[in-house]
Short mmCIF file of C-alpha atoms in Angstrom, two decimals:
data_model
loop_
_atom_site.label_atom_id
_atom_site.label_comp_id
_atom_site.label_asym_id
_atom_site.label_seq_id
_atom_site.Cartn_x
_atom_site.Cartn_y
_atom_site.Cartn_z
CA UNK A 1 13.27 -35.26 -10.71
CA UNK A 2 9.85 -34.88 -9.01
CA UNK A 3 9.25 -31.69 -7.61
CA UNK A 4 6.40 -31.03 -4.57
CA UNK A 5 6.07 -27.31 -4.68
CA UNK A 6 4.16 -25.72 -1.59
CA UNK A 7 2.22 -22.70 -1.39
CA UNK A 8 1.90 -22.78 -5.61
CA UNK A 9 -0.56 -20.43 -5.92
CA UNK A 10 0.74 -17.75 -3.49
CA UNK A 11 3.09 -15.11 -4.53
CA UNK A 12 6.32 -16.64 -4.67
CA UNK A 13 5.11 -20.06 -5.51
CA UNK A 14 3.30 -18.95 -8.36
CA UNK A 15 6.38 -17.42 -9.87
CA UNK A 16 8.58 -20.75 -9.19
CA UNK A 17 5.64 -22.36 -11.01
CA UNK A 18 5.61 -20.59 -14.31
CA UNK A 19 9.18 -20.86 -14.52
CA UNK A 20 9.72 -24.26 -14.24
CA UNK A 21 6.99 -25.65 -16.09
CA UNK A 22 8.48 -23.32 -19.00
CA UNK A 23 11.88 -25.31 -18.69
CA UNK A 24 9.73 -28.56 -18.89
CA UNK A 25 10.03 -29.66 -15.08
CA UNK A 26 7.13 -31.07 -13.84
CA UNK A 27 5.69 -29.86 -10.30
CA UNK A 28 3.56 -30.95 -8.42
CA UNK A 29 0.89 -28.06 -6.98
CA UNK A 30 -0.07 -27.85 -3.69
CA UNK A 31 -1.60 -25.02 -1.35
CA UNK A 32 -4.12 -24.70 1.05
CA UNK A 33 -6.32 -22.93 -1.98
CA UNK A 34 -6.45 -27.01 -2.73
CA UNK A 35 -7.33 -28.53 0.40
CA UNK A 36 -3.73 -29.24 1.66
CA UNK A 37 -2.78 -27.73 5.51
CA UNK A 38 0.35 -28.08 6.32
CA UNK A 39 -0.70 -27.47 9.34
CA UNK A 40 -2.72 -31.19 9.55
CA UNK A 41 0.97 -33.27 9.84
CA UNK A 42 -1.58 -36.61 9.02
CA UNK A 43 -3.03 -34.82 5.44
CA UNK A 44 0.77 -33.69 4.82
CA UNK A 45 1.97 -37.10 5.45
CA UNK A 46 -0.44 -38.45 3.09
CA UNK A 47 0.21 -35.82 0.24
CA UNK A 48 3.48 -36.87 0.42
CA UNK A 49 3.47 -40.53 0.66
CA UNK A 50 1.33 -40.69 -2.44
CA UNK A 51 3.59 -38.47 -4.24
CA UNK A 52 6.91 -39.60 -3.06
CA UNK A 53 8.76 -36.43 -4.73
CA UNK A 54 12.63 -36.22 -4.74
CA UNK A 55 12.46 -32.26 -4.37
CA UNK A 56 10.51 -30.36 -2.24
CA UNK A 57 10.16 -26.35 -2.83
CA UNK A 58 8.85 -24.98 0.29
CA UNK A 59 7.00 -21.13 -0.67
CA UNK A 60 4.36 -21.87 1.82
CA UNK A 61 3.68 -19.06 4.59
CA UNK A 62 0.94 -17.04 6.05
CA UNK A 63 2.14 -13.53 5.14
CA UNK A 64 1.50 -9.96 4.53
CA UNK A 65 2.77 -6.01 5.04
CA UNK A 66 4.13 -4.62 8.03
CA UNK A 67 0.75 -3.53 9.12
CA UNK A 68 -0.82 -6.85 8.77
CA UNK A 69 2.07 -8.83 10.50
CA UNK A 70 1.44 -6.54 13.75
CA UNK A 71 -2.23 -6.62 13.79
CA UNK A 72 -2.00 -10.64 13.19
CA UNK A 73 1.13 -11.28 14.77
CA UNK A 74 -0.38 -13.90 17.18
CA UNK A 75 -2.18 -15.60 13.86
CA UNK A 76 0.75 -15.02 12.20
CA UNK A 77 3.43 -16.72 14.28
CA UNK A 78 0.98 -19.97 14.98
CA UNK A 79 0.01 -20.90 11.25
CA UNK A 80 3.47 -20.18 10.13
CA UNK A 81 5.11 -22.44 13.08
CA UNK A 82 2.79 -25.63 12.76
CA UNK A 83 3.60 -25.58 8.60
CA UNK A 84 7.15 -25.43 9.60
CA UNK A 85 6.83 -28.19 11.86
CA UNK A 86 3.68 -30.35 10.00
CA UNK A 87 6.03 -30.01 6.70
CA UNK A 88 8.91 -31.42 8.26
CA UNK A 89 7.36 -34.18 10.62
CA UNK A 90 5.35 -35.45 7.01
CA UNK A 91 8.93 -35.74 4.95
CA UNK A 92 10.39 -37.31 7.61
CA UNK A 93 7.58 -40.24 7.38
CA UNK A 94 7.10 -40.28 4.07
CA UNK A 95 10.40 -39.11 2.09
CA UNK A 96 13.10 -38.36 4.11
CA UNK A 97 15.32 -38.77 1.00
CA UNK A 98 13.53 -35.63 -0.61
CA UNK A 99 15.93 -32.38 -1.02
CA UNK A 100 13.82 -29.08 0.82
CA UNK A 101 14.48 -25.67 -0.95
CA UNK A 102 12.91 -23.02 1.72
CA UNK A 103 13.14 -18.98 0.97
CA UNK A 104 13.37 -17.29 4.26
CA UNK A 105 12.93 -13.27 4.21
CA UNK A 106 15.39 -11.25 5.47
CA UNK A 107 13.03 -9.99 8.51
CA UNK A 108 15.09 -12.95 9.81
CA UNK A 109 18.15 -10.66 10.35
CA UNK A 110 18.80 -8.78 13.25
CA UNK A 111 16.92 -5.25 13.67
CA UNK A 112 20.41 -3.75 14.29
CA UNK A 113 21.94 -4.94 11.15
CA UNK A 114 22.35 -2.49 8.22
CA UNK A 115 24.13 -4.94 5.76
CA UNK A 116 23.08 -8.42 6.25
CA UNK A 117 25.98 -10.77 6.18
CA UNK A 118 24.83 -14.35 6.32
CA UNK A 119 27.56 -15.52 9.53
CA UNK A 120 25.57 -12.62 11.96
CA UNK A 121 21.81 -13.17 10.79
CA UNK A 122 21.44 -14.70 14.51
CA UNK A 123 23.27 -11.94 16.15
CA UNK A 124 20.47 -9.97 17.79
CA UNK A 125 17.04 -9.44 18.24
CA UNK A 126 14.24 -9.10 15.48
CA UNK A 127 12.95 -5.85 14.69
CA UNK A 128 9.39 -5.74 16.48
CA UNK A 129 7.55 -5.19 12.94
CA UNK A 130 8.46 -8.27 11.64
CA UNK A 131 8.74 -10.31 15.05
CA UNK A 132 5.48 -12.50 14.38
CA UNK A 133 7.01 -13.09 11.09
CA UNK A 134 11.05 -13.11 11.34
CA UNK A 135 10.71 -15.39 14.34
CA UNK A 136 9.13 -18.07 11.98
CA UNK A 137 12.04 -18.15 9.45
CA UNK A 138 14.30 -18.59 11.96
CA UNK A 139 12.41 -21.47 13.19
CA UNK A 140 12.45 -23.12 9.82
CA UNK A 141 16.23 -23.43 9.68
CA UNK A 142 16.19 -24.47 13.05
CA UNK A 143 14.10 -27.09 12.31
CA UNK A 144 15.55 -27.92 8.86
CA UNK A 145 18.44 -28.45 11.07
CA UNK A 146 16.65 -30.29 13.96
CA UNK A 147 15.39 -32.76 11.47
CA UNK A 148 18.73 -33.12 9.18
CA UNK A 149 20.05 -34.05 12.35
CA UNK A 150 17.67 -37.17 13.42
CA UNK A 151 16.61 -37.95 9.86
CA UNK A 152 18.79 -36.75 7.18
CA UNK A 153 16.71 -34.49 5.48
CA UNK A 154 18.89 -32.32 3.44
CA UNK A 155 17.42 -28.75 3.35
CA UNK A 156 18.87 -25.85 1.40
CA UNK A 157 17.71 -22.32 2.38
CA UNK A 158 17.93 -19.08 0.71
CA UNK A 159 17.76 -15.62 2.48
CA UNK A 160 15.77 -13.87 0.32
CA UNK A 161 15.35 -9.91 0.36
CA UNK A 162 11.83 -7.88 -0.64
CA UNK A 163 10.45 -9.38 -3.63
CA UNK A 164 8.36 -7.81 -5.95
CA UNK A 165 6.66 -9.01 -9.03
CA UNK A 166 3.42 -10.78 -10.74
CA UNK A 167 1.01 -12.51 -8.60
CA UNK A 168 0.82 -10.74 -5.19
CA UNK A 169 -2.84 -10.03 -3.32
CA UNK A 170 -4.80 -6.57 -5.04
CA UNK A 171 -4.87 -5.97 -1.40
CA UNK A 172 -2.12 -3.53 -0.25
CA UNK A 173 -2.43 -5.05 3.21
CA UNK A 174 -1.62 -8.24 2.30
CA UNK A 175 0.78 -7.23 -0.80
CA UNK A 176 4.60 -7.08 -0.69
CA UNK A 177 5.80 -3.63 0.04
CA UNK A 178 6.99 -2.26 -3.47
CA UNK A 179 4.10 -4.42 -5.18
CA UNK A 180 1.22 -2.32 -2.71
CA UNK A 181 3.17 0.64 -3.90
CA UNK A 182 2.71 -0.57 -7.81
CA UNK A 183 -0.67 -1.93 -7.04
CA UNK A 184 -2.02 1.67 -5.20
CA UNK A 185 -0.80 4.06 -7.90
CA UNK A 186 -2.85 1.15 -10.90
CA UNK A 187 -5.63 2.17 -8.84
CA UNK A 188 -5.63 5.72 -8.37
CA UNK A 189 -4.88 6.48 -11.93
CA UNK A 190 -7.62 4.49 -13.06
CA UNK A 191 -10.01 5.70 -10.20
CA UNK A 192 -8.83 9.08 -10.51
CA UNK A 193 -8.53 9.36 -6.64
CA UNK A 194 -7.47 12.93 -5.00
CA UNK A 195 -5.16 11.48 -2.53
CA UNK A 196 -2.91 8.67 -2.72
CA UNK A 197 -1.71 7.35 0.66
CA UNK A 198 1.43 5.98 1.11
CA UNK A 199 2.65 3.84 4.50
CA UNK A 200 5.13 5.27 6.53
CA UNK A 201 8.18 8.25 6.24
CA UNK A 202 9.45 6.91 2.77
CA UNK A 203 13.19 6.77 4.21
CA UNK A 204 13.92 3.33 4.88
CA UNK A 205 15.85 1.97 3.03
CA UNK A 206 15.30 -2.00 0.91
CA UNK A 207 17.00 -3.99 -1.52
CA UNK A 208 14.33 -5.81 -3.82
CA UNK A 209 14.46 -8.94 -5.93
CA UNK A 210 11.94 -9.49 -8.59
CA UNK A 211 9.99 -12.73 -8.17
CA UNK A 212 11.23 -14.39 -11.58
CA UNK A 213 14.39 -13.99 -10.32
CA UNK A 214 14.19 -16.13 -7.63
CA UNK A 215 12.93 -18.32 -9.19
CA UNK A 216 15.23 -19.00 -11.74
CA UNK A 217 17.64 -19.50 -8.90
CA UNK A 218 15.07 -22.04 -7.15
CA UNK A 219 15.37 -23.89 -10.41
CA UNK A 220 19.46 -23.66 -10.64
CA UNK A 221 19.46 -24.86 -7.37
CA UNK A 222 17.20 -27.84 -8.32
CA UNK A 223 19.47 -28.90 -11.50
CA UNK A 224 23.06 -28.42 -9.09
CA UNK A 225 22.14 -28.99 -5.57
CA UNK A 226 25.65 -29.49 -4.55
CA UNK A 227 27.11 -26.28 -5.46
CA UNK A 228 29.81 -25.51 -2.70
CA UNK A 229 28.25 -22.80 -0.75
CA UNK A 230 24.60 -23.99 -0.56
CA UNK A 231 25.36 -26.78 2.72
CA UNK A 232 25.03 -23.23 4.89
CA UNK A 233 22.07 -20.25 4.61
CA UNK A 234 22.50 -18.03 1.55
CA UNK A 235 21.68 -14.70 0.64
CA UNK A 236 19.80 -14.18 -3.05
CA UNK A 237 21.47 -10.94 -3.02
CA UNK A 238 22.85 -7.62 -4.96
CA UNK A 239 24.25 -5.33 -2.25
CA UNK A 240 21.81 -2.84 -3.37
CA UNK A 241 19.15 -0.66 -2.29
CA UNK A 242 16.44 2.20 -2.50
CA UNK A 243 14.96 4.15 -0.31
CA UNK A 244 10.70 3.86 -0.37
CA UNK A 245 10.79 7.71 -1.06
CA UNK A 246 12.91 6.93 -4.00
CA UNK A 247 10.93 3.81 -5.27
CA UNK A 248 7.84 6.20 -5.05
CA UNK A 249 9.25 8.74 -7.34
CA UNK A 250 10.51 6.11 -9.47
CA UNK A 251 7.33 4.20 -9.77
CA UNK A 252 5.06 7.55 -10.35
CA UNK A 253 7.57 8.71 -13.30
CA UNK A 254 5.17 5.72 -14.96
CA UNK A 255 2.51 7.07 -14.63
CA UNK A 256 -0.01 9.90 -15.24
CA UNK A 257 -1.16 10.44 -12.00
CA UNK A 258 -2.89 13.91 -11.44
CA UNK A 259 -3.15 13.54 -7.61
CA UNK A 260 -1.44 13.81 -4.27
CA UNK A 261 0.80 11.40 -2.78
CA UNK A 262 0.09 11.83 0.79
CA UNK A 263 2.68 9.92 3.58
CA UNK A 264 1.07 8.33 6.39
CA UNK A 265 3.27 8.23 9.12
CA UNK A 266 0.91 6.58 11.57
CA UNK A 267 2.25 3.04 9.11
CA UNK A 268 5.75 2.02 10.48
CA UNK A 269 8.49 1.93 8.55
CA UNK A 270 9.74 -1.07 10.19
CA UNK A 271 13.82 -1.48 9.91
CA UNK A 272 15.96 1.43 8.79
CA UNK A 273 17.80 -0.28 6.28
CA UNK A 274 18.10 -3.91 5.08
CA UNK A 275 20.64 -4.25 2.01
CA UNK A 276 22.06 -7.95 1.46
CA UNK A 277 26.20 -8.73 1.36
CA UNK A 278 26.16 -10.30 -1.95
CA UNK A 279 29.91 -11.70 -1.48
CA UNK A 280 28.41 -15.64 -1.26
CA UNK A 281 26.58 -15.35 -3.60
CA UNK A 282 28.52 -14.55 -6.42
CA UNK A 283 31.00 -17.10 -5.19
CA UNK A 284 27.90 -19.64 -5.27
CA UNK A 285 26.37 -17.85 -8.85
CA UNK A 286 29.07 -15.99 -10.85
CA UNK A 287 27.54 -15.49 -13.49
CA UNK A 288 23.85 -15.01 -12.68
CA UNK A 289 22.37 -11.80 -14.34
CA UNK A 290 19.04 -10.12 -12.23
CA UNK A 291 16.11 -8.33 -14.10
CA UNK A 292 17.16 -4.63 -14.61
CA UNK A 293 14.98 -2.84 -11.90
CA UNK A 294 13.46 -0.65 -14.28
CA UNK A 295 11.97 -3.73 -16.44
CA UNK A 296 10.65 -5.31 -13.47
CA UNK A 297 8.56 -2.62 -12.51
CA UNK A 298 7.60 -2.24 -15.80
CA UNK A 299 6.05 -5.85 -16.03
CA UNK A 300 4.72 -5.56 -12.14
CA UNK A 301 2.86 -2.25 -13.72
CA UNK A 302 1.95 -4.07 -16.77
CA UNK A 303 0.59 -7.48 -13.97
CA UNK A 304 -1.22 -4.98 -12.13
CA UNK A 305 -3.48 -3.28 -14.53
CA UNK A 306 -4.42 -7.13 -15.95
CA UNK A 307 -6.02 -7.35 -12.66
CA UNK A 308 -7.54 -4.44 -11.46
CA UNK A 309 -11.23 -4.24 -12.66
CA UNK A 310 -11.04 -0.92 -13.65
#
């Protein structure tokens, strides 16, 4: 096995690093930190033809929070779409043969949904918070399909909720939702701040999956690629979720903050509620056990004040 792993020192990436060099399989780095654009198809192309990997993990994407995703939505949708489509033109010149493992966030469901079943995640329109964003992970299975079609490129893709974790931006525009949460409450017990802000009402309503997590099922899926239930999109899911009014108490029960959390509700909330069926899934991964929520904001906590120069 040679494994290609894109966007390795980003968020997600970084976590699917860690946890496969710890089980001994080499991967090979790449992210635009390191000179590579996926966005240049001819410096792609050439990445890949001098690696010629057998696996591809795809974690690359121009990202960010709710608020950065509308105020860079034009940004957002045309660096995401040329890496979909610079990606997939280089494997299918230089290793067509190579297995694709893409993540694609839920913001690819409809805005009506309320449980997200994987057979309806076409059936409607995006929710306009995540439309710069949601429209791109749609394109990538429609172009992991596109190109399975003329080439053969196998692709297996995972619908992934809100992660949380080690390794997200400091900044809590750029940050995942729960780990700007985490990362603002570090700060303003350290800083001793008056007033902590928080985006939005608090009452919608997410299911979360801590990074590690998914990537110990990026690396299952490596070993057993032809699991029945991976030929069709998945959801990494638990059928669970909190409330951002909730995950703020629970987060602040950690710490010793002495000020005021303050709700700005100028910040959208985006979706009302996005919990994941988990049926396929546990038909795909009996037996797979996820981080107690509790412990995984415990180590996020932990990640957070390693970081914060305070």
């Amino acid at each position: 096995m040679k494994v290609v792993l894109f966007g390795a020192k980003g968020f997600a990436g970084r976590n699917v690093a860690n946890d496969l060099r710890s089980h001994n399989i080499d991967v090979i780095e790449s992210s635009l930190s390191d000179g590579l654009d996926l966005r240049d198809t001819a410096a792609a192309t050439a990445f890949l033809q001098e690696h010629q990997p057998t696996h591809i993990v795809n974690c690359a994407a121009h990202v960010g929070s709710l608020n950065y995703v509308t105020e860079k939505a034009a940004t957002v949708v045309a660096d995401n779409s040329r890496m979909i489509l610079g990606m997939y033109e280089a494997i299918a010149q230089a290793c067509p043969l190579a297995l694709v493992i893409n993540p694609i966030a839920n913001c690819a469901y409809p805005a009506k949904a309320d449980l997200f079943r994987e057979d309806e995640w076409w059936d409607g329109h995006l929710h306009r918070s995540v439309l710069s964003y949601g429209a791109t992970r749609r394109l990538l299975w429609a172009t992991a399909e596109c190109f399975q079609m003329q080439y053969g490129i196998r692709s297996i893709n995972l619908l992934t909720p809100n992660m949380y974790g080690p390794y997200d931006s400091t900044d809590p525009n750029k940050a995942h939702a729960l780990n700007a949460l985490i990362s603002k409450f570090v700060k303003a017990e350290k800083t001793a701040q008056a007033e902590l802000p928080i985006w939005g009402t608090g009452v919608a309503i997410r299911e979360w999956l801590y990074a590690p997590d998914f990537a110990r099922i990026v690396r299952a899926v490596l070993l057993q690629p032809d699991r029945p239930g991976l030929e069709n999109p998945l959801n990494v899911a638990q059928n669970d979720g909190l409330s951002v009014k909730e995950l703020v108490d629970i987060i602040q029960s950690k710490f010793d903050y002495k000020g005021n959390v303050v709700w700005d509700h100028t910040k959208p909330d985006g979706a009302p509620k996005k919990v994941m069926d988990d049926t396929r899934f546990r038909q795909v991964f009996p037996d797979f056990e996820f981080t107690d929520f509790e412990e995984g904001i415990a180590n996020t906590i932990t990640y957070y004040e390693s970081v914060f120069p305070y």
